[in-house]
Amino acid sequence: GIQVEQSPPDLILQEGANSTLRCNFSDSVNNLQWFHQNPWGQLINLFYIPSGTKQNGRLSATTVATERYSLLYISSSQTTDSGVYFCAVPSNFGNEKLTFGTGTRLTIIP
Amino acid sequence: DAGVTQSPTHLIKTRGQQVTLRCSPKSGHDTVSWYQQALGQGPQFIFQYYEEEERQRGNFPDRFSGHQFPNYSSELNVNALLLGDSALYLCASSRLGLAGYNEQFFGPGTRLTVL
């Protein structure tokens, strides 16, 4: 099955800093989702992005499907950005299982 | 517009017992998927239900079974609980589309502890 790897595994930043999280996948995909998992376990949808670039406030994401990677940018980090960030890709057969990456744990220090 | 809901929030069971977890999908969604997330890992796909049938299954034993009701809500049942079944169980809903993959939305999860 498809493999999804994320880097870095851990990131500790000062409040106000910018960060880039990377997601690599082993096979072509027809879509990709980024999630933020808060300390209570809730997975919050950030982006649904098969290709190109999307922006939502301080966050933006870029997926280059032909090169099998996606990037999540967080600017002007706030303490509420802390948590684990996951990317996930579906199988190539339609609305089926998501395979999640290994996650990046982001800690923002005041 | 209510999002995905799950119950209960937390559950403590002993080895060998059986457990049932429940999920109500987001309004307008007809497909429910279940995931298991062990501590420090990403969620792992258990199975997916559409039109009251299991569409696809991940690498989980038959002790894990499910059901979808006519109102699209779903249950996850786990029999003969093992210590290793302790995890956060997440439900996701989506709307099956003819064009392929559609965005999945997750509930808050049920944290199961097996003693």
PDB file of C-alpha atoms in Angstrom:
ATOM      1  CA  GLY A   1       0.000   0.000   0.000  1.00  0.00           C
ATOM      2  CA  ILE A   2       0.873   3.638  -0.202  1.00  0.00           C
ATOM      3  CA  GLN A   3       3.443   4.987   2.265  1.00  0.00           C
ATOM      4  CA  VAL A   4       3.209   8.475   3.747  1.00  0.00           C
ATOM      5  CA  GLU A   5       6.097  10.122   5.578  1.00  0.00           C
ATOM      6  CA  GLN A   6       6.158  13.463   7.333  1.00  0.00           C
ATOM      7  CA  SER A   7       9.035  15.643   8.429  1.00  0.00           C
ATOM      8  CA  PRO A   8      10.214  16.867  10.798  1.00  0.00           C
ATOM      9  CA  PRO A   9       8.782  14.556  13.468  1.00  0.00           C
ATOM     10  CA  ASP A  10       9.063  17.267  16.123  1.00  0.00           C
ATOM     11  CA  LEU A  11       9.299  21.032  15.913  1.00  0.00           C
ATOM     12  CA  ILE A  12       9.640  23.504  18.766  1.00  0.00           C
ATOM     13  CA  LEU A  13       9.268  27.190  17.910  1.00  0.00           C
ATOM     14  CA  GLN A  14       8.900  30.523  19.592  1.00  0.00           C
ATOM     15  CA  GLU A  15       5.583  32.296  19.251  1.00  0.00           C
ATOM     16  CA  GLY A  16       5.577  34.431  16.098  1.00  0.00           C
ATOM     17  CA  ALA A  17       7.915  32.164  14.125  1.00  0.00           C
ATOM     18  CA  ASN A  18       7.088  30.605  10.745  1.00  0.00           C
ATOM     19  CA  SER A  19       7.278  26.899   9.947  1.00  0.00           C
ATOM     20  CA  THR A  20       7.106  24.478   7.027  1.00  0.00           C
ATOM     21  CA  LEU A  21       5.890  20.915   7.431  1.00  0.00           C
ATOM     22  CA  ARG A  22       6.475  18.345   4.683  1.00  0.00           C
ATOM     23  CA  CYS A  23       4.498  15.280   3.580  1.00  0.00           C
ATOM     24  CA  ASN A  24       5.926  12.766   1.081  1.00  0.00           C
ATOM     25  CA  PHE A  25       3.882   9.949  -0.427  1.00  0.00           C
ATOM     26  CA  SER A  26       5.045   6.906  -2.339  1.00  0.00           C
ATOM     27  CA  ASP A  27       2.466   6.728  -5.113  1.00  0.00           C
ATOM     28  CA  SER A  28       0.301   9.023  -7.164  1.00  0.00           C
ATOM     29  CA  VAL A  29      -2.813  10.225  -5.357  1.00  0.00           C
ATOM     30  CA  ASN A  30      -5.982  11.962  -6.421  1.00  0.00           C
ATOM     31  CA  ASN A  31      -6.304  13.968  -3.246  1.00  0.00           C
ATOM     32  CA  LEU A  32      -4.705  14.865   0.062  1.00  0.00           C
ATOM     33  CA  GLN A  33      -5.929  16.202   3.389  1.00  0.00           C
ATOM     34  CA  TRP A  34      -4.063  18.057   6.140  1.00  0.00           C
ATOM     35  CA  PHE A  35      -5.321  17.828   9.726  1.00  0.00           C
ATOM     36  CA  HIS A  36      -4.451  19.394  13.065  1.00  0.00           C
ATOM     37  CA  GLN A  37      -4.983  17.126  16.053  1.00  0.00           C
ATOM     38  CA  ASN A  38      -5.524  19.151  19.199  1.00  0.00           C
ATOM     39  CA  PRO A  39      -4.499  17.971  22.683  1.00  0.00           C
ATOM     40  CA  TRP A  40      -7.948  16.435  23.208  1.00  0.00           C
ATOM     41  CA  GLY A  41      -7.610  14.216  20.146  1.00  0.00           C
ATOM     42  CA  GLN A  42      -9.949  16.023  17.789  1.00  0.00           C
ATOM     43  CA  LEU A  43      -8.799  15.968  14.162  1.00  0.00           C
ATOM     44  CA  ILE A  44      -9.530  19.348  12.616  1.00  0.00           C
ATOM     45  CA  ASN A  45      -9.657  19.675   8.842  1.00  0.00           C
ATOM     46  CA  LEU A  46      -7.168  22.209   7.555  1.00  0.00           C
ATOM     47  CA  PHE A  47      -6.940  21.614   3.809  1.00  0.00           C
ATOM     48  CA  TYR A  48      -8.351  19.320   1.151  1.00  0.00           C
ATOM     49  CA  ILE A  49      -5.840  19.814  -1.641  1.00  0.00           C
ATOM     50  CA  PRO A  50      -5.121  17.460  -4.560  1.00  0.00           C
ATOM     51  CA  SER A  51      -2.787  19.924  -6.236  1.00  0.00           C
ATOM     52  CA  GLY A  52      -1.857  23.576  -6.298  1.00  0.00           C
ATOM     53  CA  THR A  53      -1.918  26.032  -3.420  1.00  0.00           C
ATOM     54  CA  LYS A  54      -4.622  27.016  -0.945  1.00  0.00           C
ATOM     55  CA  GLN A  55      -4.556  29.612   1.819  1.00  0.00           C
ATOM     56  CA  ASN A  56      -6.638  30.029   4.948  1.00  0.00           C
ATOM     57  CA  GLY A  57      -5.535  32.885   7.167  1.00  0.00           C
ATOM     58  CA  ARG A  58      -2.058  32.219   8.542  1.00  0.00           C
ATOM     59  CA  LEU A  59      -1.999  28.745   7.049  1.00  0.00           C
ATOM     60  CA  SER A  60      -1.356  27.709   3.483  1.00  0.00           C
ATOM     61  CA  ALA A  61      -0.702  24.413   1.730  1.00  0.00           C
ATOM     62  CA  THR A  62       0.883  23.398  -1.552  1.00  0.00           C
ATOM     63  CA  THR A  63       0.657  19.969  -3.170  1.00  0.00           C
ATOM     64  CA  VAL A  64       2.902  18.990  -6.076  1.00  0.00           C
ATOM     65  CA  ALA A  65       1.252  15.733  -7.088  1.00  0.00           C
ATOM     66  CA  THR A  66       3.719  14.967  -9.892  1.00  0.00           C
ATOM     67  CA  GLU A  67       6.590  15.040  -7.388  1.00  0.00           C
ATOM     68  CA  ARG A  68       4.581  13.312  -4.658  1.00  0.00           C
ATOM     69  CA  TYR A  69       4.809  15.827  -1.848  1.00  0.00           C
ATOM     70  CA  SER A  70       2.811  18.445  -0.027  1.00  0.00           C
ATOM     71  CA  LEU A  71       3.874  21.329   2.210  1.00  0.00           C
ATOM     72  CA  LEU A  72       1.991  23.025   5.030  1.00  0.00           C
ATOM     73  CA  TYR A  73       3.087  26.555   5.941  1.00  0.00           C
ATOM     74  CA  ILE A  74       2.239  28.175   9.262  1.00  0.00           C
ATOM     75  CA  SER A  75       3.092  31.852   9.637  1.00  0.00           C
ATOM     76  CA  SER A  76       3.225  33.960  12.806  1.00  0.00           C
ATOM     77  CA  SER A  77       2.731  30.907  15.025  1.00  0.00           C
ATOM     78  CA  GLN A  78       0.486  31.123  18.062  1.00  0.00           C
ATOM     79  CA  THR A  79       0.381  28.830  21.104  1.00  0.00           C
ATOM     80  CA  THR A  80      -2.968  27.505  19.897  1.00  0.00           C
ATOM     81  CA  ASP A  81      -1.169  26.085  16.842  1.00  0.00           C
ATOM     82  CA  SER A  82       0.478  23.498  19.096  1.00  0.00           C
ATOM     83  CA  GLY A  83      -0.497  19.899  18.474  1.00  0.00           C
ATOM     84  CA  VAL A  84       0.151  17.189  15.940  1.00  0.00           C
ATOM     85  CA  TYR A  85      -0.232  17.811  12.219  1.00  0.00           C
ATOM     86  CA  PHE A  86      -1.126  14.902   9.950  1.00  0.00           C
ATOM     87  CA  CYS A  87      -1.352  14.585   6.214  1.00  0.00           C
ATOM     88  CA  ALA A  88      -3.476  11.762   4.793  1.00  0.00           C
ATOM     89  CA  VAL A  89      -4.069  10.394   1.324  1.00  0.00           C
ATOM     90  CA  PRO A  90      -6.852   8.147  -0.020  1.00  0.00           C
ATOM     91  CA  SER A  91      -6.450   4.993  -2.048  1.00  0.00           C
ATOM     92  CA  ASN A  92      -6.783   5.462  -5.785  1.00  0.00           C
ATOM     93  CA  PHE A  93     -10.123   3.707  -5.982  1.00  0.00           C
ATOM     94  CA  GLY A  94     -12.517   6.374  -4.836  1.00  0.00           C
ATOM     95  CA  ASN A  95     -13.928   7.274  -1.482  1.00  0.00           C
ATOM     96  CA  GLU A  96     -12.033   4.749   0.567  1.00  0.00           C
ATOM     97  CA  LYS A  97      -9.515   4.516   3.321  1.00  0.00           C
ATOM     98  CA  LEU A  98      -7.196   7.323   4.263  1.00  0.00           C
ATOM     99  CA  THR A  99      -3.580   6.449   4.920  1.00  0.00           C
ATOM    100  CA  PHE A 100      -2.088   8.818   7.462  1.00  0.00           C
ATOM    101  CA  GLY A 101       1.456  10.039   7.739  1.00  0.00           C
ATOM    102  CA  THR A 102       3.568   9.715  10.838  1.00  0.00           C
ATOM    103  CA  GLY A 103       2.705  13.217  12.014  1.00  0.00           C
ATOM    104  CA  THR A 104       4.659  16.324  13.018  1.00  0.00           C
ATOM    105  CA  ARG A 105       4.377  17.394  16.663  1.00  0.00           C
ATOM    106  CA  LEU A 106       4.517  21.196  16.823  1.00  0.00           C
ATOM    107  CA  THR A 107       5.118  22.975  20.111  1.00  0.00           C
ATOM    108  CA  ILE A 108       4.843  26.770  20.200  1.00  0.00           C
ATOM    109  CA  ILE A 109       6.527  28.392  23.200  1.00  0.00           C
ATOM    110  CA  PRO A 110       5.170  31.757  24.428  1.00  0.00           C
TER     111      PRO A 110
ATOM    112  CA  ASP B   1     -25.010  22.172  11.109  1.00  0.00           C
ATOM    113  CA  ALA B   2     -23.950  19.441  13.533  1.00  0.00           C
ATOM    114  CA  GLY B   3     -20.631  17.832  12.841  1.00  0.00           C
ATOM    115  CA  VAL B   4     -19.706  14.207  13.404  1.00  0.00           C
ATOM    116  CA  THR B   5     -20.642  13.028  16.877  1.00  0.00           C
ATOM    117  CA  GLN B   6     -19.402  10.014  18.809  1.00  0.00           C
ATOM    118  CA  SER B   7     -20.370   8.330  22.053  1.00  0.00           C
ATOM    119  CA  PRO B   8     -19.266   7.616  24.638  1.00  0.00           C
ATOM    120  CA  THR B   9     -16.325   9.970  25.146  1.00  0.00           C
ATOM    121  CA  HIS B  10     -14.400   7.610  27.374  1.00  0.00           C
ATOM    122  CA  LEU B  11     -14.787   3.942  28.210  1.00  0.00           C
ATOM    123  CA  ILE B  12     -12.975   1.558  30.529  1.00  0.00           C
ATOM    124  CA  LYS B  13     -13.312  -2.187  30.002  1.00  0.00           C
ATOM    125  CA  THR B  14     -11.496  -5.322  31.140  1.00  0.00           C
ATOM    126  CA  ARG B  15      -9.864  -7.946  28.978  1.00  0.00           C
ATOM    127  CA  GLY B  16     -12.310 -10.348  27.336  1.00  0.00           C
ATOM    128  CA  GLN B  17     -15.256  -7.964  27.473  1.00  0.00           C
ATOM    129  CA  GLN B  18     -17.123  -6.585  24.484  1.00  0.00           C
ATOM    130  CA  VAL B  19     -17.637  -2.921  23.601  1.00  0.00           C
ATOM    131  CA  THR B  20     -19.890  -0.916  21.265  1.00  0.00           C
ATOM    132  CA  LEU B  21     -18.997   2.562  20.060  1.00  0.00           C
ATOM    133  CA  ARG B  22     -21.414   4.830  18.223  1.00  0.00           C
ATOM    134  CA  CYS B  23     -21.108   7.490  15.529  1.00  0.00           C
ATOM    135  CA  SER B  24     -23.517   9.896  13.850  1.00  0.00           C
ATOM    136  CA  PRO B  25     -22.267  11.390  10.585  1.00  0.00           C
ATOM    137  CA  LYS B  26     -22.284  14.992   9.525  1.00  0.00           C
ATOM    138  CA  SER B  27     -25.563  16.150   8.010  1.00  0.00           C
ATOM    139  CA  GLY B  28     -25.787  15.216   4.326  1.00  0.00           C
ATOM    140  CA  HIS B  29     -23.119  12.511   4.574  1.00  0.00           C
ATOM    141  CA  ASP B  30     -23.834   8.862   3.815  1.00  0.00           C
ATOM    142  CA  THR B  31     -20.497   7.122   4.364  1.00  0.00           C
ATOM    143  CA  VAL B  32     -18.879   6.312   7.700  1.00  0.00           C
ATOM    144  CA  SER B  33     -15.309   5.136   8.259  1.00  0.00           C
ATOM    145  CA  TRP B  34     -13.724   3.970  11.512  1.00  0.00           C
ATOM    146  CA  TYR B  35     -10.088   4.446  12.525  1.00  0.00           C
ATOM    147  CA  GLN B  36      -7.999   3.297  15.478  1.00  0.00           C
ATOM    148  CA  GLN B  37      -5.291   5.585  16.821  1.00  0.00           C
ATOM    149  CA  ALA B  38      -2.789   4.120  19.262  1.00  0.00           C
ATOM    150  CA  LEU B  39      -0.799   6.470  21.449  1.00  0.00           C
ATOM    151  CA  GLY B  40       1.855   8.357  19.484  1.00  0.00           C
ATOM    152  CA  GLN B  41       0.763   7.021  16.100  1.00  0.00           C
ATOM    153  CA  GLY B  42      -1.386   8.130  13.209  1.00  0.00           C
ATOM    154  CA  PRO B  43      -4.922   6.772  12.782  1.00  0.00           C
ATOM    155  CA  GLN B  44      -5.225   3.335  11.148  1.00  0.00           C
ATOM    156  CA  PHE B  45      -8.226   2.475   8.947  1.00  0.00           C
ATOM    157  CA  ILE B  46     -10.518  -0.229  10.329  1.00  0.00           C
ATOM    158  CA  PHE B  47     -13.419  -0.301   7.839  1.00  0.00           C
ATOM    159  CA  GLN B  48     -15.908   1.816   5.927  1.00  0.00           C
ATOM    160  CA  TYR B  49     -19.692   1.544   5.611  1.00  0.00           C
ATOM    161  CA  TYR B  50     -21.963   2.748   2.843  1.00  0.00           C
ATOM    162  CA  GLU B  51     -25.592   1.773   2.212  1.00  0.00           C
ATOM    163  CA  GLU B  52     -25.449  -0.396   5.329  1.00  0.00           C
ATOM    164  CA  GLU B  53     -22.678  -2.564   3.915  1.00  0.00           C
ATOM    165  CA  GLU B  54     -18.957  -2.815   4.595  1.00  0.00           C
ATOM    166  CA  ARG B  55     -17.184  -1.410   1.512  1.00  0.00           C
ATOM    167  CA  GLN B  56     -13.582  -1.868   2.500  1.00  0.00           C
ATOM    168  CA  ARG B  57     -11.692  -3.271   5.459  1.00  0.00           C
ATOM    169  CA  GLY B  58      -8.242  -2.586   6.846  1.00  0.00           C
ATOM    170  CA  ASN B  59      -5.897  -5.072   8.478  1.00  0.00           C
ATOM    171  CA  PHE B  60      -7.968  -5.756  11.602  1.00  0.00           C
ATOM    172  CA  PRO B  61      -9.178  -9.128  12.954  1.00  0.00           C
ATOM    173  CA  ASP B  62     -12.766 -10.325  12.849  1.00  0.00           C
ATOM    174  CA  ARG B  63     -13.158  -9.306  16.489  1.00  0.00           C
ATOM    175  CA  PHE B  64     -13.799  -5.860  15.005  1.00  0.00           C
ATOM    176  CA  SER B  65     -17.208  -5.615  13.384  1.00  0.00           C
ATOM    177  CA  GLY B  66     -19.555  -2.842  12.463  1.00  0.00           C
ATOM    178  CA  HIS B  67     -22.969  -1.862  11.372  1.00  0.00           C
ATOM    179  CA  GLN B  68     -24.605   1.055   9.587  1.00  0.00           C
ATOM    180  CA  PHE B  69     -28.230   1.967  10.123  1.00  0.00           C
ATOM    181  CA  PRO B  70     -30.734   3.401   7.605  1.00  0.00           C
ATOM    182  CA  ASN B  71     -30.168   6.899   9.064  1.00  0.00           C
ATOM    183  CA  TYR B  72     -26.426   6.502   8.209  1.00  0.00           C
ATOM    184  CA  SER B  73     -25.292   6.300  11.826  1.00  0.00           C
ATOM    185  CA  SER B  74     -22.878   3.524  12.637  1.00  0.00           C
ATOM    186  CA  GLU B  75     -21.615   1.271  15.401  1.00  0.00           C
ATOM    187  CA  LEU B  76     -18.215  -0.310  15.942  1.00  0.00           C
ATOM    188  CA  ASN B  77     -18.166  -3.498  17.994  1.00  0.00           C
ATOM    189  CA  VAL B  78     -15.061  -5.092  19.429  1.00  0.00           C
ATOM    190  CA  ASN B  79     -15.277  -8.564  21.003  1.00  0.00           C
ATOM    191  CA  ALA B  80     -12.869 -10.349  23.334  1.00  0.00           C
ATOM    192  CA  LEU B  81     -11.007  -7.149  24.182  1.00  0.00           C
ATOM    193  CA  LEU B  82      -7.218  -7.260  24.455  1.00  0.00           C
ATOM    194  CA  LEU B  83      -4.925  -4.830  26.230  1.00  0.00           C
ATOM    195  CA  GLY B  84      -3.669  -3.774  22.794  1.00  0.00           C
ATOM    196  CA  ASP B  85      -7.138  -2.559  21.838  1.00  0.00           C
ATOM    197  CA  SER B  86      -6.635   0.446  24.125  1.00  0.00           C
ATOM    198  CA  ALA B  87      -6.695   3.418  21.765  1.00  0.00           C
ATOM    199  CA  LEU B  88      -8.610   6.432  20.523  1.00  0.00           C
ATOM    200  CA  TYR B  89     -11.327   5.311  18.112  1.00  0.00           C
ATOM    201  CA  LEU B  90     -12.230   7.886  15.498  1.00  0.00           C
ATOM    202  CA  CYS B  91     -15.221   7.997  13.227  1.00  0.00           C
ATOM    203  CA  ALA B  92     -15.155   9.914   9.946  1.00  0.00           C
ATOM    204  CA  SER B  93     -17.990  10.762   7.624  1.00  0.00           C
ATOM    205  CA  SER B  94     -18.101  11.742   3.978  1.00  0.00           C
ATOM    206  CA  ARG B  95     -20.447  11.775   1.024  1.00  0.00           C
ATOM    207  CA  LEU B  96     -19.754   9.096  -1.517  1.00  0.00           C
ATOM    208  CA  GLY B  97     -19.234  10.757  -4.869  1.00  0.00           C
ATOM    209  CA  LEU B  98     -19.165   9.404  -8.365  1.00  0.00           C
ATOM    210  CA  ALA B  99     -16.065  11.498  -9.097  1.00  0.00           C
ATOM    211  CA  GLY B 100     -14.003   9.707  -6.500  1.00  0.00           C
ATOM    212  CA  TYR B 101     -12.615  10.771  -3.173  1.00  0.00           C
ATOM    213  CA  ASN B 102     -14.502  13.255  -1.044  1.00  0.00           C
ATOM    214  CA  GLU B 103     -13.273  15.090   2.029  1.00  0.00           C
ATOM    215  CA  GLN B 104     -13.623  13.200   5.304  1.00  0.00           C
ATOM    216  CA  PHE B 105     -14.596  14.879   8.572  1.00  0.00           C
ATOM    217  CA  PHE B 106     -13.778  13.364  11.940  1.00  0.00           C
ATOM    218  CA  GLY B 107     -15.629  13.136  15.216  1.00  0.00           C
ATOM    219  CA  PRO B 108     -14.064  13.859  18.630  1.00  0.00           C
ATOM    220  CA  GLY B 109     -13.278  10.178  19.220  1.00  0.00           C
ATOM    221  CA  THR B 110     -13.908   7.607  21.930  1.00  0.00           C
ATOM    222  CA  ARG B 111     -10.976   6.836  24.188  1.00  0.00           C
ATOM    223  CA  LEU B 112     -11.066   3.139  25.115  1.00  0.00           C
ATOM    224  CA  THR B 113      -8.946   1.785  27.946  1.00  0.00           C
ATOM    225  CA  VAL B 114      -8.698  -1.978  28.421  1.00  0.00           C
ATOM    226  CA  LEU B 115      -7.442  -3.129  31.819  1.00  0.00           C
TER     227      LEU B 115
END
